[in-house]
Amino acid sequence: MNATKIMRRLTCLAVAALAACAAPSKLPEATSRVERSEDFEKIRPVSIVVMPVQAEKYHVKHTVRKGLYDGLFEKKYSPISLRKIDSNLDGAGEFTASDVDWDAQLVVRVSKWRVVGNGTRIAADGSARLLHRETGEVLWQLAFQDQLLVADTAGANHRDETAAGELAIYILQREGFPERPALPAN
């Protein structure tokens, strides 16, 4: 093959590569499923243990958990101190404090965390469950797939932090996490 043909083929490949990069990539379609126990109003959980978030990235674990803790206050719950929780986890990751009265635990798992589009979005898959302390009954749960989160492009760590903050808001605000049930009127 002569040099002219090689140059034409390389030019065609370069043009195709540029066109592929310039074409807007299709973002995934998010799905979610929320379920709430019929017993939620009867049980009325108030004190909540926000368990360590199960995720691969540190910034996701830390920022989602802190966002959930702060968000529970806004919803009129009383989350247990994260420091108290962490100092009372046993080897299996169970909260074992005997001097703390609590009603339910919030367990969040982020199974996938990936950059999509032009790097300004994160697509996350995972679940969140609020479990009754005594019975283990699921009081509320959310399963989400390809949930798109806005991400800052300043750097990988900052991108993960901003998107993780968005995920905490999504779990507590946008997907039906109930306000703290009011006490019954006399």
PDB file of C-alpha atoms in Angstrom:
ATOM      1  CA  MET A   1       0.000   0.000   0.000  1.00  0.00           C
ATOM      2  CA  ASN A   2       1.432   3.368  -0.914  1.00  0.00           C
ATOM      3  CA  ALA A   3       1.793   6.350   1.416  1.00  0.00           C
ATOM      4  CA  THR A   4      -1.134   8.248  -0.155  1.00  0.00           C
ATOM      5  CA  LYS A   5      -3.608   5.428   0.565  1.00  0.00           C
ATOM      6  CA  ILE A   6      -2.328   5.093   4.120  1.00  0.00           C
ATOM      7  CA  MET A   7      -2.753   8.841   4.688  1.00  0.00           C
ATOM      8  CA  ARG A   8      -6.318   8.753   3.287  1.00  0.00           C
ATOM      9  CA  ARG A   9      -7.260   5.873   5.574  1.00  0.00           C
ATOM     10  CA  LEU A  10      -5.716   7.567   8.590  1.00  0.00           C
ATOM     11  CA  THR A  11      -7.538  10.787   7.719  1.00  0.00           C
ATOM     12  CA  CYS A  12     -10.846   8.921   7.414  1.00  0.00           C
ATOM     13  CA  LEU A  13     -10.271   7.230  10.781  1.00  0.00           C
ATOM     14  CA  ALA A  14      -9.381  10.553  12.420  1.00  0.00           C
ATOM     15  CA  VAL A  15     -12.515  12.229  11.005  1.00  0.00           C
ATOM     16  CA  ALA A  16     -14.683   9.324  12.199  1.00  0.00           C
ATOM     17  CA  ALA A  17     -13.121   9.488  15.661  1.00  0.00           C
ATOM     18  CA  LEU A  18     -13.712  13.246  15.883  1.00  0.00           C
ATOM     19  CA  ALA A  19     -17.312  12.832  14.752  1.00  0.00           C
ATOM     20  CA  ALA A  20     -17.889  10.165  17.398  1.00  0.00           C
ATOM     21  CA  CYS A  21     -16.440  12.427  20.108  1.00  0.00           C
ATOM     22  CA  ALA A  22     -18.486  15.413  18.995  1.00  0.00           C
ATOM     23  CA  ALA A  23     -21.752  13.469  18.766  1.00  0.00           C
ATOM     24  CA  PRO A  24     -23.802  13.813  21.949  1.00  0.00           C
ATOM     25  CA  SER A  25     -23.757  10.508  23.784  1.00  0.00           C
ATOM     26  CA  LYS A  26     -27.092   9.179  24.878  1.00  0.00           C
ATOM     27  CA  LEU A  27     -27.527   9.303  28.636  1.00  0.00           C
ATOM     28  CA  PRO A  28     -28.983   6.236  30.353  1.00  0.00           C
ATOM     29  CA  GLU A  29     -32.639   6.205  31.343  1.00  0.00           C
ATOM     30  CA  ALA A  30     -33.139   6.199  35.093  1.00  0.00           C
ATOM     31  CA  THR A  31     -35.572   3.888  36.837  1.00  0.00           C
ATOM     32  CA  SER A  32     -36.574   3.706  40.467  1.00  0.00           C
ATOM     33  CA  ARG A  33     -38.985   1.799  42.664  1.00  0.00           C
ATOM     34  CA  VAL A  34     -40.201   3.000  46.075  1.00  0.00           C
ATOM     35  CA  GLU A  35     -42.104   0.926  48.608  1.00  0.00           C
ATOM     36  CA  ARG A  36     -43.436   1.966  51.999  1.00  0.00           C
ATOM     37  CA  SER A  37     -44.723  -0.343  54.709  1.00  0.00           C
ATOM     38  CA  GLU A  38     -48.331  -0.037  55.787  1.00  0.00           C
ATOM     39  CA  ASP A  39     -46.996  -0.092  59.369  1.00  0.00           C
ATOM     40  CA  PHE A  40     -44.872   3.044  58.922  1.00  0.00           C
ATOM     41  CA  GLU A  41     -47.421   5.406  60.494  1.00  0.00           C
ATOM     42  CA  LYS A  42     -48.099   2.964  63.333  1.00  0.00           C
ATOM     43  CA  ILE A  43     -44.407   2.401  64.151  1.00  0.00           C
ATOM     44  CA  ARG A  44     -43.440   6.089  63.808  1.00  0.00           C
ATOM     45  CA  PRO A  45     -39.642   5.780  63.735  1.00  0.00           C
ATOM     46  CA  VAL A  46     -37.894   8.870  65.097  1.00  0.00           C
ATOM     47  CA  SER A  47     -34.331   7.996  66.139  1.00  0.00           C
ATOM     48  CA  ILE A  48     -32.481   6.668  63.132  1.00  0.00           C
ATOM     49  CA  VAL A  49     -29.073   5.045  62.825  1.00  0.00           C
ATOM     50  CA  VAL A  50     -27.483   5.999  59.481  1.00  0.00           C
ATOM     51  CA  MET A  51     -25.262   3.004  58.814  1.00  0.00           C
ATOM     52  CA  PRO A  52     -21.996   3.380  56.858  1.00  0.00           C
ATOM     53  CA  VAL A  53     -22.808   3.564  53.148  1.00  0.00           C
ATOM     54  CA  GLN A  54     -21.719   0.541  51.159  1.00  0.00           C
ATOM     55  CA  ALA A  55     -19.829   1.865  48.120  1.00  0.00           C
ATOM     56  CA  GLU A  56     -16.423   1.488  46.510  1.00  0.00           C
ATOM     57  CA  LYS A  57     -15.369   5.150  46.542  1.00  0.00           C
ATOM     58  CA  TYR A  58     -14.540   6.905  49.810  1.00  0.00           C
ATOM     59  CA  HIS A  59     -16.065  10.236  48.733  1.00  0.00           C
ATOM     60  CA  VAL A  60     -19.325   8.482  47.875  1.00  0.00           C
ATOM     61  CA  LYS A  61     -19.431   6.643  51.226  1.00  0.00           C
ATOM     62  CA  HIS A  62     -18.644   9.712  53.286  1.00  0.00           C
ATOM     63  CA  THR A  63     -20.645  12.382  51.437  1.00  0.00           C
ATOM     64  CA  VAL A  64     -23.814  10.327  50.946  1.00  0.00           C
ATOM     65  CA  ARG A  65     -23.846   9.318  54.615  1.00  0.00           C
ATOM     66  CA  LYS A  66     -23.265  12.882  55.852  1.00  0.00           C
ATOM     67  CA  GLY A  67     -25.935  14.182  53.457  1.00  0.00           C
ATOM     68  CA  LEU A  68     -28.431  11.600  54.730  1.00  0.00           C
ATOM     69  CA  TYR A  69     -27.643  12.462  58.346  1.00  0.00           C
ATOM     70  CA  ASP A  70     -28.191  16.194  57.707  1.00  0.00           C
ATOM     71  CA  GLY A  71     -31.276  15.551  55.582  1.00  0.00           C
ATOM     72  CA  LEU A  72     -32.964  13.500  58.303  1.00  0.00           C
ATOM     73  CA  PHE A  73     -32.878  16.547  60.598  1.00  0.00           C
ATOM     74  CA  GLU A  74     -34.658  18.548  57.890  1.00  0.00           C
ATOM     75  CA  LYS A  75     -37.366  15.879  57.800  1.00  0.00           C
ATOM     76  CA  LYS A  76     -37.808  16.220  61.594  1.00  0.00           C
ATOM     77  CA  TYR A  77     -36.114  12.918  62.526  1.00  0.00           C
ATOM     78  CA  SER A  78     -33.446  12.502  65.203  1.00  0.00           C
ATOM     79  CA  PRO A  79     -30.490  10.690  63.660  1.00  0.00           C
ATOM     80  CA  ILE A  80     -27.959   9.210  66.052  1.00  0.00           C
ATOM     81  CA  SER A  81     -24.503  10.818  65.973  1.00  0.00           C
ATOM     82  CA  LEU A  82     -22.302   9.302  63.257  1.00  0.00           C
ATOM     83  CA  ARG A  83     -19.402   9.223  65.712  1.00  0.00           C
ATOM     84  CA  LYS A  84     -21.563   7.268  68.192  1.00  0.00           C
ATOM     85  CA  ILE A  85     -22.564   4.833  65.463  1.00  0.00           C
ATOM     86  CA  ASP A  86     -19.015   4.276  64.236  1.00  0.00           C
ATOM     87  CA  SER A  87     -17.672   3.683  67.739  1.00  0.00           C
ATOM     88  CA  ASN A  88     -20.364   1.050  68.368  1.00  0.00           C
ATOM     89  CA  LEU A  89     -20.112  -1.108  65.240  1.00  0.00           C
ATOM     90  CA  ASP A  90     -19.188  -4.722  65.885  1.00  0.00           C
ATOM     91  CA  GLY A  91     -17.015  -6.907  63.644  1.00  0.00           C
ATOM     92  CA  ALA A  92     -20.004  -7.713  61.436  1.00  0.00           C
ATOM     93  CA  GLY A  93     -20.848  -4.031  60.981  1.00  0.00           C
ATOM     94  CA  GLU A  94     -23.911  -4.111  63.278  1.00  0.00           C
ATOM     95  CA  PHE A  95     -24.736  -1.197  65.585  1.00  0.00           C
ATOM     96  CA  THR A  96     -24.466  -2.522  69.152  1.00  0.00           C
ATOM     97  CA  ALA A  97     -24.730   0.454  71.519  1.00  0.00           C
ATOM     98  CA  SER A  98     -26.733  -0.499  74.604  1.00  0.00           C
ATOM     99  CA  ASP A  99     -26.968   3.073  75.917  1.00  0.00           C
ATOM    100  CA  VAL A 100     -28.760   4.458  72.851  1.00  0.00           C
ATOM    101  CA  ASP A 101     -32.477   4.288  72.153  1.00  0.00           C
ATOM    102  CA  TRP A 102     -33.160   4.072  68.429  1.00  0.00           C
ATOM    103  CA  ASP A 103     -36.088   2.996  66.253  1.00  0.00           C
ATOM    104  CA  ALA A 104     -34.739   2.173  62.798  1.00  0.00           C
ATOM    105  CA  GLN A 105     -31.584   2.016  60.729  1.00  0.00           C
ATOM    106  CA  LEU A 106     -31.041   3.449  57.261  1.00  0.00           C
ATOM    107  CA  VAL A 107     -28.920   1.184  55.067  1.00  0.00           C
ATOM    108  CA  VAL A 108     -27.680   2.506  51.703  1.00  0.00           C
ATOM    109  CA  ARG A 109     -25.774   0.565  49.069  1.00  0.00           C
ATOM    110  CA  VAL A 110     -24.306   2.128  45.908  1.00  0.00           C
ATOM    111  CA  SER A 111     -23.513  -0.768  43.581  1.00  0.00           C
ATOM    112  CA  LYS A 112     -22.451   1.197  40.479  1.00  0.00           C
ATOM    113  CA  TRP A 113     -20.972   4.678  40.111  1.00  0.00           C
ATOM    114  CA  ARG A 114     -19.877   5.738  36.641  1.00  0.00           C
ATOM    115  CA  VAL A 115     -19.190   8.905  34.679  1.00  0.00           C
ATOM    116  CA  VAL A 116     -21.527   9.364  31.717  1.00  0.00           C
ATOM    117  CA  GLY A 117     -22.014  11.882  28.940  1.00  0.00           C
ATOM    118  CA  ASN A 118     -19.311  14.520  28.744  1.00  0.00           C
ATOM    119  CA  GLY A 119     -18.191  14.018  32.349  1.00  0.00           C
ATOM    120  CA  THR A 120     -20.748  16.331  33.951  1.00  0.00           C
ATOM    121  CA  ARG A 121     -23.019  13.514  35.103  1.00  0.00           C
ATOM    122  CA  ILE A 122     -22.688  10.412  37.218  1.00  0.00           C
ATOM    123  CA  ALA A 123     -25.030   7.447  36.792  1.00  0.00           C
ATOM    124  CA  ALA A 124     -25.605   5.543  40.030  1.00  0.00           C
ATOM    125  CA  ASP A 125     -27.285   2.234  40.822  1.00  0.00           C
ATOM    126  CA  GLY A 126     -28.162   1.125  44.315  1.00  0.00           C
ATOM    127  CA  SER A 127     -30.711   0.871  47.083  1.00  0.00           C
ATOM    128  CA  ALA A 128     -31.771   2.434  50.375  1.00  0.00           C
ATOM    129  CA  ARG A 129     -33.766   0.712  53.108  1.00  0.00           C
ATOM    130  CA  LEU A 130     -35.142   1.859  56.449  1.00  0.00           C
ATOM    131  CA  LEU A 131     -35.313  -1.168  58.764  1.00  0.00           C
ATOM    132  CA  HIS A 132     -37.254  -1.414  62.023  1.00  0.00           C
ATOM    133  CA  ARG A 133     -34.914  -2.053  64.959  1.00  0.00           C
ATOM    134  CA  GLU A 134     -36.865  -4.810  66.675  1.00  0.00           C
ATOM    135  CA  THR A 135     -38.460  -6.724  63.817  1.00  0.00           C
ATOM    136  CA  GLY A 136     -36.122  -5.975  60.902  1.00  0.00           C
ATOM    137  CA  GLU A 137     -39.211  -5.103  58.858  1.00  0.00           C
ATOM    138  CA  VAL A 138     -38.533  -2.889  55.840  1.00  0.00           C
ATOM    139  CA  LEU A 139     -40.403   0.326  56.621  1.00  0.00           C
ATOM    140  CA  TRP A 140     -39.362   2.127  53.428  1.00  0.00           C
ATOM    141  CA  GLN A 141     -37.139   1.182  50.531  1.00  0.00           C
ATOM    142  CA  LEU A 142     -35.871   2.585  47.281  1.00  0.00           C
ATOM    143  CA  ALA A 143     -34.145   0.800  44.418  1.00  0.00           C
ATOM    144  CA  PHE A 144     -32.610   2.983  41.710  1.00  0.00           C
ATOM    145  CA  GLN A 145     -30.797   2.316  38.469  1.00  0.00           C
ATOM    146  CA  ASP A 146     -28.996   4.786  36.201  1.00  0.00           C
ATOM    147  CA  GLN A 147     -29.989   7.692  38.428  1.00  0.00           C
ATOM    148  CA  LEU A 148     -28.297  10.712  36.844  1.00  0.00           C
ATOM    149  CA  LEU A 149     -26.553  13.098  39.213  1.00  0.00           C
ATOM    150  CA  VAL A 150     -25.003  16.465  38.417  1.00  0.00           C
ATOM    151  CA  ALA A 151     -21.229  16.375  38.859  1.00  0.00           C
ATOM    152  CA  ASP A 152     -18.656  19.143  39.101  1.00  0.00           C
ATOM    153  CA  THR A 153     -15.853  18.647  36.560  1.00  0.00           C
ATOM    154  CA  ALA A 154     -13.107  20.293  38.651  1.00  0.00           C
ATOM    155  CA  GLY A 155     -11.536  16.914  39.419  1.00  0.00           C
ATOM    156  CA  ALA A 156     -12.440  13.296  40.054  1.00  0.00           C
ATOM    157  CA  ASN A 157     -12.703  13.646  43.839  1.00  0.00           C
ATOM    158  CA  HIS A 158     -14.715  16.864  43.668  1.00  0.00           C
ATOM    159  CA  ARG A 159     -16.917  15.341  40.949  1.00  0.00           C
ATOM    160  CA  ASP A 160     -17.684  12.358  43.203  1.00  0.00           C
ATOM    161  CA  GLU A 161     -18.398  14.612  46.190  1.00  0.00           C
ATOM    162  CA  THR A 162     -20.870  16.854  44.367  1.00  0.00           C
ATOM    163  CA  ALA A 163     -22.662  13.897  42.785  1.00  0.00           C
ATOM    164  CA  ALA A 164     -22.762  12.039  46.129  1.00  0.00           C
ATOM    165  CA  GLY A 165     -24.378  15.075  47.726  1.00  0.00           C
ATOM    166  CA  GLU A 166     -26.966  14.997  44.946  1.00  0.00           C
ATOM    167  CA  LEU A 167     -27.587  11.296  45.643  1.00  0.00           C
ATOM    168  CA  ALA A 168     -28.320  11.966  49.333  1.00  0.00           C
ATOM    169  CA  ILE A 169     -30.830  14.654  48.335  1.00  0.00           C
ATOM    170  CA  TYR A 170     -32.371  12.309  45.779  1.00  0.00           C
ATOM    171  CA  ILE A 171     -32.872   9.560  48.375  1.00  0.00           C
ATOM    172  CA  LEU A 172     -34.467  11.776  51.031  1.00  0.00           C
ATOM    173  CA  GLN A 173     -36.243  14.453  49.012  1.00  0.00           C
ATOM    174  CA  ARG A 174     -37.172  13.262  45.578  1.00  0.00           C
ATOM    175  CA  GLU A 175     -38.154   9.668  46.149  1.00  0.00           C
ATOM    176  CA  GLY A 176     -40.817   9.713  48.801  1.00  0.00           C
ATOM    177  CA  PHE A 177     -38.837   9.255  51.993  1.00  0.00           C
ATOM    178  CA  PRO A 178     -41.632  10.114  54.394  1.00  0.00           C
ATOM    179  CA  GLU A 179     -41.675  13.118  56.679  1.00  0.00           C
ATOM    180  CA  ARG A 180     -41.564  12.109  60.304  1.00  0.00           C
ATOM    181  CA  PRO A 181     -45.044  10.864  61.193  1.00  0.00           C
ATOM    182  CA  ALA A 182     -46.925  13.245  63.455  1.00  0.00           C
ATOM    183  CA  LEU A 183     -48.148  12.095  66.823  1.00  0.00           C
ATOM    184  CA  PRO A 184     -51.854  11.251  66.853  1.00  0.00           C
ATOM    185  CA  ALA A 185     -54.151  14.054  68.016  1.00  0.00           C
ATOM    186  CA  ASN A 186     -55.860  13.512  71.371  1.00  0.00           C
TER     187      ASN A 186
END
